[in-house]
Short mmCIF file of C-alpha atoms in Angstrom, two decimals:
data_model
loop_
_atom_site.label_atom_id
_atom_site.label_comp_id
_atom_site.label_asym_id
_atom_site.label_seq_id
_atom_site.Cartn_x
_atom_site.Cartn_y
_atom_site.Cartn_z
CA MET C 1 137.11 108.25 35.66
CA ALA C 2 137.47 105.29 37.51
CA ASN C 3 137.54 105.81 41.09
CA LEU C 4 137.28 102.04 42.47
CA ILE C 5 138.61 98.37 41.80
CA ALA C 6 137.51 95.67 43.34
CA LEU C 7 140.03 92.98 43.58
CA ASP C 8 139.89 88.67 44.36
CA TRP C 9 142.49 85.99 43.70
CA ASP C 10 143.03 83.04 43.64
CA THR C 11 145.70 80.24 42.24
CA HIS C 12 144.21 79.83 39.45
CA GLU C 13 143.27 83.42 38.33
CA LEU C 14 143.19 87.27 39.07
CA ARG C 15 139.88 88.48 39.13
CA ALA C 16 139.24 92.30 38.98
CA ILE C 17 136.38 94.75 38.01
CA ILE C 18 136.84 98.63 37.19
CA ALA C 19 134.10 101.06 37.97
CA ARG C 20 133.28 104.60 38.78
CA GLY C 21 130.63 105.11 42.02
CA THR C 22 128.98 107.02 44.06
CA SER C 23 126.94 106.56 46.36
CA ALA C 24 123.92 106.04 44.44
CA GLN C 25 124.99 104.60 40.93
CA ILE C 26 128.11 102.06 40.18
CA THR C 27 129.21 101.72 36.60
CA ILE C 28 131.66 99.08 35.02
CA THR C 29 133.98 100.20 33.31
CA ASP C 30 135.90 96.91 32.80
CA ALA C 31 136.41 93.18 33.83
CA ILE C 32 139.64 91.37 34.48
CA ALA C 33 140.36 87.88 34.49
CA ILE C 34 143.92 87.16 34.49
CA PRO C 35 145.37 83.67 34.80
CA LEU C 36 148.14 83.39 37.91
CA ALA C 37 150.50 80.52 38.10
CA ASP C 38 150.45 80.72 41.89
CA ASP C 39 148.76 83.14 44.38
CA SER C 40 151.79 84.29 46.20
CA SER C 41 151.81 87.80 47.06
CA GLU C 42 154.70 88.68 44.21
CA THR C 43 153.03 86.72 41.71
CA VAL C 44 149.55 88.31 42.37
CA SER C 45 151.35 92.06 42.55
CA ILE C 46 152.88 92.16 39.12
CA ALA C 47 149.86 90.90 37.39
CA LEU C 48 147.99 93.04 38.91
CA ARG C 49 150.63 96.34 38.05
CA ARG C 50 150.94 95.01 34.83
CA ALA C 51 147.02 95.10 33.75
CA LEU C 52 146.58 98.62 35.54
CA ASP C 53 149.71 99.95 33.10
CA GLU C 54 147.91 98.69 29.72
CA ARG C 55 144.76 100.68 30.78
CA GLY C 56 147.01 103.69 31.78
CA LEU C 57 145.53 103.19 35.73
CA GLY C 58 148.90 102.80 36.45
CA LYS C 59 149.18 106.18 38.68
CA SER C 60 145.43 106.84 39.11
CA LYS C 61 144.67 106.91 42.78
CA MET C 62 141.66 104.57 43.15
CA LYS C 63 140.27 102.78 46.01
CA ALA C 64 140.66 99.40 46.08
CA LEU C 65 138.19 96.83 47.79
CA VAL C 66 139.45 93.06 48.22
CA ALA C 67 138.20 89.80 48.83
CA ILE C 68 138.90 87.47 50.14
CA GLY C 69 138.51 83.38 50.19
CA ARG C 70 136.51 81.57 53.50
CA GLY C 71 139.75 79.34 53.48
CA LYS C 72 141.65 82.58 55.00
CA ALA C 73 139.40 83.76 57.49
CA GLU C 74 138.10 81.78 60.76
CA LEU C 75 134.40 81.50 60.49
CA ARG C 76 132.06 80.46 63.61
CA GLN C 77 128.31 80.95 64.61
CA LEU C 78 128.32 83.09 68.05
CA ASN C 79 125.58 82.48 70.67
CA LEU C 80 125.78 85.67 73.33
CA PRO C 81 123.49 86.62 76.09
CA PRO C 82 121.14 89.51 74.76
CA VAL C 83 123.41 92.93 75.09
CA PRO C 84 122.57 96.66 73.89
CA GLU C 85 124.09 97.14 70.71
CA ASN C 86 126.78 99.35 71.37
CA GLU C 87 128.28 96.63 73.80
CA LEU C 88 127.85 93.99 71.22
CA PRO C 89 131.19 94.58 69.43
CA ASP C 90 133.55 93.78 72.24
CA MET C 91 131.34 91.16 73.43
CA VAL C 92 132.23 89.31 70.03
CA ARG C 93 135.76 89.86 70.11
CA PHE C 94 135.41 88.98 74.40
CA GLN C 95 134.05 85.50 72.90
CA ALA C 96 136.21 85.36 69.87
CA THR C 97 138.91 84.79 71.97
CA GLN C 98 137.66 82.07 73.80
CA THR C 99 135.98 80.69 71.07
CA PHE C 100 138.65 80.78 67.74
CA ALA C 101 141.53 78.05 67.57
CA ALA C 102 144.15 80.35 66.85
CA ILE C 103 143.37 84.47 67.47
CA GLY C 104 145.77 86.82 68.98
CA GLU C 105 146.07 90.71 70.35
CA ASN C 106 146.51 91.79 66.92
CA THR C 107 143.72 89.76 65.22
CA VAL C 108 141.18 91.84 63.01
CA VAL C 109 137.71 90.49 63.87
CA ASP C 110 134.66 91.49 62.68
CA PHE C 111 130.61 89.82 62.55
CA LEU C 112 127.07 89.72 60.59
CA PRO C 113 124.30 89.84 62.97
CA LEU C 114 122.45 86.93 63.01
CA PRO C 115 118.41 86.39 63.60
CA SER C 116 118.17 86.53 67.29
CA THR C 117 115.56 85.80 70.05
CA ASP C 118 114.68 87.78 73.56
CA GLU C 119 117.55 85.02 75.50
CA THR C 120 120.34 84.83 72.75
CA THR C 121 122.27 87.70 70.37
CA SER C 122 123.28 85.84 67.73
CA VAL C 123 126.10 86.83 65.39
CA LEU C 124 128.41 85.05 62.54
CA ALA C 125 132.11 86.24 63.68
CA ALA C 126 134.96 86.11 61.34
CA ALA C 127 138.87 86.69 62.15
CA VAL C 128 141.66 87.12 59.77
CA ALA C 129 145.61 86.34 60.75
CA PRO C 130 147.72 89.86 60.88
CA ALA C 131 149.87 87.26 57.95
CA THR C 132 147.26 87.92 55.48
CA MET C 133 146.39 91.45 55.98
CA LYS C 134 150.32 92.20 55.96
CA SER C 135 150.18 90.61 52.27
CA VAL C 136 146.60 91.94 51.20
CA GLU C 137 148.13 95.03 52.24
CA GLY C 138 151.42 95.02 50.74
CA ILE C 139 149.38 93.43 47.20
CA ILE C 140 147.69 96.67 47.40
CA ALA C 141 150.28 99.61 48.33
CA SER C 142 152.65 97.58 45.75
CA ALA C 143 149.98 98.84 42.62
CA GLY C 144 149.65 102.22 44.24
CA LEU C 145 146.29 101.60 45.23
CA GLU C 146 144.33 102.83 48.85
CA LEU C 147 142.82 100.28 50.66
CA ALA C 148 138.96 100.60 51.24
CA ARG C 149 137.77 96.98 52.98
CA ILE C 150 139.31 93.89 53.06
CA ALA C 151 135.56 91.66 52.93
CA LEU C 152 134.78 87.66 53.14
CA ARG C 153 134.53 86.32 49.30
CA PRO C 154 131.23 84.80 49.97
CA VAL C 155 129.24 87.09 52.09
CA ALA C 156 130.05 89.85 49.32
CA ALA C 157 128.83 87.40 46.77
CA ALA C 158 125.56 86.99 49.33
CA ALA C 159 125.64 91.01 50.15
CA LEU C 160 124.82 91.40 45.79
CA TYR C 161 121.72 88.87 46.03
CA GLN C 162 120.81 90.84 49.29
CA ILE C 163 120.67 94.70 47.70
CA ALA C 164 119.67 93.25 44.65
CA ALA C 165 116.85 91.30 45.99
CA SER C 166 115.01 93.87 47.33
CA THR C 167 115.12 96.08 44.46
CA ASN C 168 114.35 93.57 41.51
CA GLN C 169 110.90 91.95 41.72
CA ASN C 170 111.54 89.41 38.99
CA LEU C 171 115.01 88.31 41.19
CA ASP C 172 113.83 87.09 44.30
CA ASP C 173 110.64 84.52 43.36
CA SER C 174 108.26 85.47 46.56
CA SER C 175 106.41 82.15 45.95
CA ILE C 176 109.85 80.61 47.60
CA VAL C 177 109.27 80.85 51.56
CA GLY C 178 111.98 78.66 52.22
CA ASP C 179 115.99 78.96 52.23
CA VAL C 180 118.26 80.29 49.60
CA VAL C 181 121.41 78.61 48.33
CA LEU C 182 123.98 80.68 47.08
CA VAL C 183 126.30 79.05 45.18
CA ASP C 184 129.77 80.34 43.64
CA LEU C 185 131.56 77.91 41.84
CA LEU C 186 135.52 79.19 41.03
CA ALA C 187 138.11 76.92 39.59
CA ASP C 188 138.80 74.58 42.63
CA ASP C 189 136.08 75.57 45.06
CA ALA C 190 132.72 76.33 45.10
CA GLU C 191 131.62 78.66 48.13
CA ILE C 192 127.87 77.65 49.46
CA VAL C 193 126.38 80.67 51.18
CA VAL C 194 122.42 80.16 52.59
CA LEU C 195 120.54 82.85 53.44
CA ARG C 196 117.00 82.64 55.75
CA GLY C 197 114.72 85.98 55.29
CA ARG C 198 117.82 87.00 52.93
CA ARG C 199 120.02 86.98 56.11
CA VAL C 200 123.58 84.61 55.76
CA MET C 201 123.26 82.04 58.25
CA PHE C 202 125.87 79.62 56.70
CA VAL C 203 128.81 79.81 55.05
CA ARG C 204 131.06 76.82 54.01
CA SER C 205 133.87 76.44 50.98
CA VAL C 206 134.96 72.81 49.86
CA ARG C 207 137.37 72.42 47.68
CA MET C 208 136.05 70.83 44.15
CA PRO C 209 138.45 70.73 40.92
CA GLN C 210 137.16 71.49 38.13
CA GLU C 211 138.56 68.90 35.69
CA SER C 212 136.13 66.21 37.68
CA THR C 213 133.38 64.52 35.38
CA ASP C 214 130.86 64.33 38.29
CA ARG C 215 131.59 67.62 39.96
CA PRO C 216 127.65 68.29 39.32
CA ALA C 217 126.91 64.98 41.87
CA GLN C 218 129.76 66.31 44.43
CA ILE C 219 128.04 69.76 44.43
CA ALA C 220 124.67 68.32 44.76
CA GLY C 221 126.30 66.24 48.14
CA GLU C 222 127.92 69.13 49.22
CA LEU C 223 124.52 71.53 49.38
CA ARG C 224 122.69 68.57 50.40
CA ARG C 225 125.27 68.19 53.79
CA SER C 226 124.87 72.53 54.11
CA LEU C 227 121.47 72.42 54.16
CA MET C 228 121.82 69.54 57.04
CA ALA C 229 124.25 71.41 59.02
CA CYS C 230 121.43 74.43 59.12
CA GLY C 231 119.07 72.03 60.11
CA ILE C 232 116.88 72.31 56.93
CA ASN C 233 115.67 68.45 55.68
CA ALA C 234 117.47 68.47 52.47
CA SER C 235 114.56 66.74 51.16
CA SER C 236 112.62 69.71 50.39
CA THR C 237 111.47 71.61 47.84
CA SER C 238 111.12 74.79 49.85
CA GLN C 239 114.39 76.65 49.13
CA LYS C 240 116.06 77.76 46.22
CA VAL C 241 119.04 77.27 44.82
CA VAL C 242 120.99 80.37 43.10
CA ILE C 243 124.03 79.65 40.65
CA TRP C 244 126.16 82.93 39.89
CA GLY C 245 126.94 82.27 36.29
CA ASP C 246 125.97 82.24 32.52
CA ALA C 247 122.83 79.99 32.21
CA LYS C 248 124.58 78.38 29.24
CA THR C 249 128.00 77.39 30.92
CA HIS C 250 126.13 76.36 34.28
CA ASP C 251 123.59 73.78 32.58
CA ALA C 252 124.51 70.67 34.04
CA GLU C 253 125.24 71.83 37.33
CA CYS C 254 121.24 73.40 36.87
CA LYS C 255 119.76 70.02 36.03
CA THR C 256 121.53 68.22 38.37
CA LEU C 257 120.79 69.76 41.18
CA ALA C 258 117.10 69.83 40.38
CA GLN C 259 116.93 66.66 39.73
CA SER C 260 118.99 65.27 43.46
CA LEU C 261 117.45 68.05 45.32
CA GLY C 262 113.94 68.35 44.08
CA CYS C 263 113.82 71.85 44.47
CA ARG C 264 114.01 75.01 42.09
CA VAL C 265 117.72 75.85 40.65
CA ARG C 266 118.26 78.95 38.45
CA THR C 267 121.15 81.14 37.18
CA ILE C 268 121.82 84.76 37.75
CA GLU C 269 124.07 86.53 35.75
CA PRO C 270 125.68 89.36 37.95
CA LEU C 271 127.43 91.48 35.59
CA SER C 272 123.29 92.17 34.42
CA LEU C 273 122.37 93.45 38.17
CA VAL C 274 124.46 96.40 37.43
CA ASP C 275 125.19 99.11 34.51
CA ILE C 276 127.66 98.46 32.38
CA ASP C 277 129.94 101.06 30.24
CA SER C 278 132.37 99.60 28.40
CA LYS C 279 133.15 99.47 24.56
CA LYS C 280 133.89 95.52 24.87
CA ASN C 281 131.42 93.52 23.93
CA PRO C 282 131.25 91.27 25.67
CA LEU C 283 132.84 92.39 28.97
CA VAL C 284 134.27 89.38 29.98
CA ALA C 285 135.19 87.02 27.12
CA ALA C 286 134.88 83.50 27.17
CA ASP C 287 137.51 80.70 27.84
CA SER C 288 139.50 77.87 25.80
CA ASP C 289 136.27 75.75 26.11
CA GLY C 290 133.69 78.67 25.17
CA LYS C 291 132.18 79.14 28.86
CA LEU C 292 131.76 82.55 30.39
CA HIS C 293 132.22 82.76 33.47
CA THR C 294 130.96 85.15 35.13
CA GLY C 295 129.78 84.46 38.13
CA ARG C 296 133.34 84.57 39.83
CA PHE C 297 132.95 88.16 39.63
CA ALA C 298 129.65 88.10 41.84
CA PRO C 299 131.41 88.67 45.08
CA LEU C 300 133.80 91.83 43.86
CA ILE C 301 130.04 93.50 42.14
CA GLY C 302 128.75 92.79 45.56
CA LEU C 303 131.37 94.93 47.66
CA LEU C 304 130.89 97.39 44.92
CA ILE C 305 127.33 97.56 45.53
CA ALA C 306 127.49 97.30 49.38
CA ASN C 307 130.34 99.59 49.91
CA ALA C 308 128.35 102.51 47.77
CA ARG C 309 125.21 101.43 50.20
CA ALA C 310 127.74 101.98 53.08
CA SER C 311 126.31 104.49 55.46
CA ASP C 312 129.93 106.19 57.28
CA ALA C 313 133.28 104.10 57.60
CA GLN C 314 132.92 101.82 60.16
CA GLY C 315 131.30 99.29 57.88
CA SER C 316 128.61 97.97 54.92
CA PRO C 317 125.61 96.42 57.12
CA TYR C 318 126.11 93.53 54.39
CA LEU C 319 129.70 92.72 54.79
CA VAL C 320 131.91 91.14 57.04
CA ASP C 321 135.01 93.62 57.07
CA PHE C 322 138.46 93.34 57.69
CA VAL C 323 139.82 97.25 57.22
CA ASN C 324 136.06 98.83 58.88
CA PRO C 325 134.87 96.63 61.43
CA ARG C 326 132.25 97.06 64.08
CA ARG C 327 133.23 98.96 66.62
CA PRO C 328 131.08 100.61 70.11
CA ILE C 329 128.92 103.35 68.76
CA GLU C 330 130.15 106.39 69.30
CA ILE C 331 127.74 108.11 72.07
CA LYS C 332 127.96 112.09 70.68
CA GLN C 333 126.97 114.05 73.88
CA ASP C 334 125.56 117.24 73.24
CA ASN C 335 127.87 119.84 74.75
CA ARG C 336 125.55 122.54 75.77
CA LYS C 337 123.45 119.88 77.84
CA ILE C 338 126.76 119.58 79.94
CA ILE C 339 127.16 123.34 80.11
CA ILE C 340 123.37 123.53 81.07
CA GLY C 341 123.96 120.84 83.66
CA GLY C 342 127.26 122.10 85.20
CA VAL C 343 125.63 126.02 85.31
CA VAL C 344 122.82 124.51 87.65
CA ALA C 345 124.81 122.57 89.27
CA ALA C 346 127.40 125.64 90.46
CA SER C 347 124.39 127.66 90.91
CA ALA C 348 123.26 124.65 93.53
CA VAL C 349 126.88 124.17 94.69
CA LEU C 350 126.57 127.96 95.28
CA LEU C 351 123.37 127.90 97.30
CA LEU C 352 123.44 125.34 99.10
CA ALA C 353 127.11 126.84 100.11
CA TYR C 354 125.16 130.01 101.04
CA SER C 355 122.95 127.97 103.29
CA ALA C 356 125.17 126.22 104.98
CA TRP C 357 127.23 128.98 105.61
CA ALA C 358 124.00 130.86 107.05
CA LYS C 359 123.02 127.86 108.96
CA LEU C 360 126.54 127.80 110.67
CA ARG C 361 126.81 131.83 111.37
CA SER C 362 122.87 131.61 112.81
CA LEU C 363 124.93 128.26 115.27
CA ASP C 364 127.51 130.49 116.33
CA ALA C 365 125.93 132.69 117.65
CA ASP C 366 122.91 130.40 119.36
CA ILE C 367 126.90 128.93 121.41
CA LYS C 368 127.50 132.36 122.69
CA THR C 369 124.43 131.95 123.76
CA ARG C 370 124.41 128.77 125.12
CA GLU C 371 128.41 129.57 126.82
CA THR C 372 126.68 133.14 128.24
CA GLN C 373 123.82 130.66 129.91
CA LEU C 374 126.31 128.41 131.00
CA ALA C 375 128.10 130.70 132.84
CA ASP C 376 125.69 132.37 134.73
CA LEU C 377 124.56 128.91 136.10
CA LYS C 378 128.18 127.32 137.03
CA PRO C 379 127.76 129.03 140.54
CA GLN C 380 124.35 127.30 141.54
CA VAL C 381 125.86 124.14 139.63
CA VAL C 382 128.84 124.30 142.11
CA ILE C 383 126.35 124.66 144.89
CA ALA C 384 124.31 121.76 143.38
CA GLN C 385 126.73 119.83 143.25
CA THR C 386 128.54 120.64 147.02
CA SER C 387 124.90 120.29 148.68
CA ILE C 388 124.79 116.47 146.65
CA ASP C 389 128.06 115.59 148.19
CA ARG C 390 127.15 116.65 151.78
CA THR C 391 123.60 114.61 150.84
CA GLU C 392 125.38 111.73 149.97
CA VAL C 393 128.13 111.85 152.99
CA VAL C 394 124.96 111.40 155.15
CA ASP C 395 123.23 108.62 153.06
CA ARG C 396 126.31 106.58 153.69
CA PHE C 397 126.47 107.44 156.89
CA LEU C 398 122.43 106.40 157.28
CA ASP C 399 122.96 103.84 154.94
CA GLY C 400 124.18 101.53 158.87
CA ASN C 401 120.85 102.39 160.52
CA VAL C 402 118.80 99.74 159.96
CA LEU C 403 115.65 99.63 161.78
CA TRP C 404 115.43 96.72 163.97
CA LEU C 405 112.28 96.63 164.55
CA ASP C 406 110.39 96.40 161.53
CA GLU C 407 113.08 93.91 160.63
CA LEU C 408 112.55 91.84 163.28
CA SER C 409 108.77 92.04 162.61
CA ARG C 410 109.19 90.71 159.10
CA THR C 411 111.13 87.49 160.24
CA ALA C 412 108.36 86.68 162.46
CA GLN C 413 105.80 86.84 160.35
CA GLN C 414 107.74 84.86 157.54
CA ILE C 415 109.42 81.86 159.85
CA PRO C 416 107.05 78.96 160.25
CA PRO C 417 104.54 77.91 163.29
CA ALA C 418 106.03 77.52 166.33
CA THR C 419 104.63 73.97 165.98
CA ASP C 420 107.33 73.56 163.19
CA ALA C 421 110.32 75.54 164.50
CA ILE C 422 111.79 77.65 166.82
CA LEU C 423 114.51 80.28 167.49
CA LYS C 424 116.95 80.43 170.10
CA SER C 425 118.39 83.50 169.74
CA VAL C 426 118.59 86.48 167.24
CA THR C 427 121.72 88.65 166.56
CA ALA C 428 121.54 91.99 164.79
CA VAL C 429 124.67 93.85 163.94
CA ALA C 430 124.26 96.92 161.68
CA LEU C 431 127.44 97.21 158.90
CA GLN C 432 128.93 100.74 159.32
CA ARG C 433 131.77 100.74 156.60
CA ASP C 434 129.27 99.26 153.75
CA GLY C 435 125.58 100.43 154.42
CA GLY C 436 123.03 97.77 155.55
CA GLY C 437 122.66 95.46 158.52
CA LYS C 438 123.43 91.54 159.43
CA LEU C 439 120.80 89.12 160.95
CA THR C 440 122.01 85.54 162.51
CA LEU C 441 118.51 83.35 163.61
CA SER C 442 119.55 80.54 165.32
CA GLY C 443 117.28 78.36 166.69
CA ALA C 444 115.65 74.32 165.73
CA ALA C 445 112.83 72.94 163.85
CA LYS C 446 111.23 69.58 163.45
CA SER C 447 112.43 68.46 159.97
CA PRO C 448 114.72 69.88 157.13
CA VAL C 449 112.35 70.69 154.81
CA VAL C 450 111.16 73.64 157.35
CA VAL C 451 114.54 75.08 157.29
CA ASP C 452 114.64 75.12 153.69
CA GLU C 453 111.01 76.90 154.17
CA LEU C 454 112.39 79.14 156.50
CA GLU C 455 115.29 80.05 154.11
CA THR C 456 112.92 80.53 151.35
CA ALA C 457 110.45 82.58 153.23
CA LEU C 458 112.99 85.34 154.23
CA ARG C 459 114.77 85.76 150.91
CA ASP C 460 113.94 88.46 148.62
CA GLU C 461 115.58 91.31 146.53
CA SER C 462 116.25 93.38 149.47
CA HIS C 463 117.75 90.49 151.56
CA VAL C 464 120.18 87.63 150.77
CA VAL C 465 120.13 84.71 153.19
CA SER C 466 122.70 82.00 153.81
CA GLY C 467 122.95 79.37 156.23
CA SER C 468 125.27 76.45 157.28
CA GLY C 469 122.43 73.84 156.91
CA SER C 470 120.34 71.87 158.99
CA SER C 471 122.29 69.63 162.07
CA ASP C 472 120.81 66.55 163.76
CA LEU C 473 120.58 67.34 167.41
CA GLY C 474 119.06 63.97 168.30
CA ASP C 475 116.31 61.77 168.81
CA LYS C 476 115.85 62.64 172.50
CA GLU C 477 114.79 66.72 171.15
CA SER C 478 111.74 67.94 169.99
CA TYR C 479 112.89 69.75 167.80
CA ARG C 480 115.22 67.76 166.36
CA TRP C 481 117.25 69.55 163.62
CA GLY C 482 119.09 72.35 164.36
CA PHE C 483 120.00 75.72 161.97
CA ASN C 484 121.98 79.12 161.61
CA GLU C 485 120.65 81.46 159.19
CA VAL C 486 122.56 84.81 158.20
CA VAL C 487 120.22 87.29 156.59
CA VAL C 488 122.01 90.14 155.23
CA ILE C 489 120.17 93.39 154.47
CA SER C 490 121.29 96.08 151.70
CA SER C 491 122.03 99.30 151.87
CA ASP C 492 120.35 100.18 148.71
CA ALA C 493 117.01 98.91 150.96
CA VAL C 494 117.97 100.59 154.18
CA ARG C 495 118.22 103.65 152.02
CA ASP C 496 114.94 103.04 150.39
CA GLN C 497 113.14 102.57 153.40
CA ARG C 498 114.63 105.47 154.79
CA TYR C 499 113.02 107.87 151.65
CA ALA C 500 109.81 106.76 151.75
CA ALA C 501 109.60 106.97 155.91
CA LEU C 502 110.73 110.49 154.98
CA ALA C 503 108.28 110.96 152.20
CA ALA C 504 105.13 109.62 154.18
CA LEU C 505 106.18 112.27 156.54
CA ARG C 506 106.25 115.29 154.60
CA ASP C 507 103.22 114.34 152.93
CA ALA C 508 101.94 114.20 156.28
CA GLU C 509 102.78 117.34 157.07
CA THR C 510 101.67 118.89 154.17
CA ARG C 511 97.87 117.26 155.03
CA GLU C 512 98.46 118.99 158.83
CA ALA C 513 99.27 122.27 156.98
CA GLU C 514 96.50 122.49 155.32
CA THR C 515 94.19 121.12 157.73
CA SER C 516 95.45 123.92 159.68
CA GLY C 517 95.06 126.99 156.96
CA ALA C 518 91.34 125.78 156.36
CA ALA C 519 90.70 126.04 159.65
CA THR C 520 92.62 129.60 160.32
CA GLY C 521 91.93 131.09 156.93
CA GLU C 522 96.13 131.09 155.83
CA ALA C 523 97.54 129.44 153.50
CA ILE C 524 100.74 128.19 154.60
CA PRO C 525 103.61 126.88 152.41
CA PRO C 526 105.39 123.84 152.59
CA ALA C 527 108.16 123.98 154.33
CA GLN C 528 111.12 123.90 151.86
CA SER C 529 114.97 123.51 152.29
CA ASP C 530 117.77 122.65 150.11
CA ASP C 531 119.15 119.17 151.99
CA PRO C 532 116.49 116.50 152.24
CA PRO C 533 116.00 116.07 155.80
CA LEU C 534 117.96 113.45 157.83
CA GLU C 535 116.34 111.22 160.07
CA SER C 536 116.59 111.57 163.67
CA LYS C 537 116.52 108.12 164.90
CA PRO C 538 120.65 108.06 166.81
CA LYS C 539 122.93 105.41 164.59
CA THR C 540 124.77 102.92 167.39
CA ASP C 541 127.37 100.59 166.60
CA GLU C 542 126.39 97.96 169.68
CA SER C 543 124.42 94.40 168.49
CA THR C 544 120.85 94.13 169.68
CA THR C 545 120.88 90.38 171.05
CA THR C 546 117.60 88.67 171.84
CA GLU C 547 117.48 85.50 173.66
CA GLY C 548 114.49 83.19 173.98
CA GLY C 549 112.19 80.69 172.23
CA ALA C 550 110.34 81.44 169.43
CA VAL C 551 109.18 84.63 168.35
#
């Protein structure tokens, strides 16, 4: 029993093929061509219901496959960057919203992959308006049919050639190495499809009234323009032109195209490519002028065969299907792997948790041990801090006890010779509060340069030198330029000097003890003390002044 019906209509007629089909074979039981006054939804619905009722199929739940013309869809070639196959539908949809003239949120978009390169992914994308979809769905629902597919008519005709050529050696001439041009001649239109490597490259629909006397020449011109749009040299003989239909019906078109294009032109009877089970002979009646326009059924036969070849509900690789547009491929996950992974992850988490707990427990025990040791050391820390504080008080007191003899010796070594400068007075003052001391030098020099050299010689990291500059004492003086220099000795320098002297003293005592012990045969340990030894030199607040000439 028939379970499929393929439908197609235009402003002149409604075409339908009734068939029974499985995934392995399609058998046609009837072909219908009904004249129409127009292509309105109401007119098509009435004609379709009448045709089904006449054949006793009015209440049958058949699946309907509908082919719509090129003019009812917007068709563009899109060039996209290379993307994974799973992401291609979303990428096409996004690019279509940026490129197509009129597209909305509810617009259906489908596509056919085109030959691509490593740098570019090309597709032939098509979009159909929601109003068109609603109109088709209403016609199918009014006839009591189940809508299965809405495909693009020229692409469905190309699917017939692609599938048939892959199995019929007589259909596909291997000597033709160029492109194949498929032509479907309707009442007022001609639909042109260019195949390259049996893949759709270009689709075009042109208005071409059947009553026109020069229709073959017009077809040749449109084919030439279509080839040029694909970048094909129209004068080349490498391509092949196929006209769908009866050879006698399209004899004039074949001769004109062969002469005009200089290539091979042939006709293919679409009904010869499928099994037919009908009591009618012929299946399609000739029209008033005796011609059989069977070529107009090529899209419907291609739609049936492509539907049978479809691998799943997502659509056929040969069709642009607006009921089942291409969608991202769902990646089915193996739950067993997820469960095993979860168990492994949970075990790892538990192991890490136990390791962390054991580590924390060990650290707690370590902390308690450290706390006990710290409590035992606190009394010693208090004693040591008390000793440090006492030592610091003594150090601050002794920081003002400058070794003036050493400072005067250093000054005498650094000043210029008596032939260049003399000192008239030297004043030394200890800075008891801040530590360190201040040495004031007053004298005269033979030139200002000598004064600058004196300041430079006395200045270092521990001594800050400042002066009032040189003053002219008159040309009667041998040492004409007087100066007053203040040398500030830092407290750190005094403390370092003191501790260096104490270290030298301890070293001397140690060597003396070792020498004495070696003489008597006894080992004398070095003296120990909790406090560092203090310098025995008494501290004074009095200033020391030296009057006289050069030092």
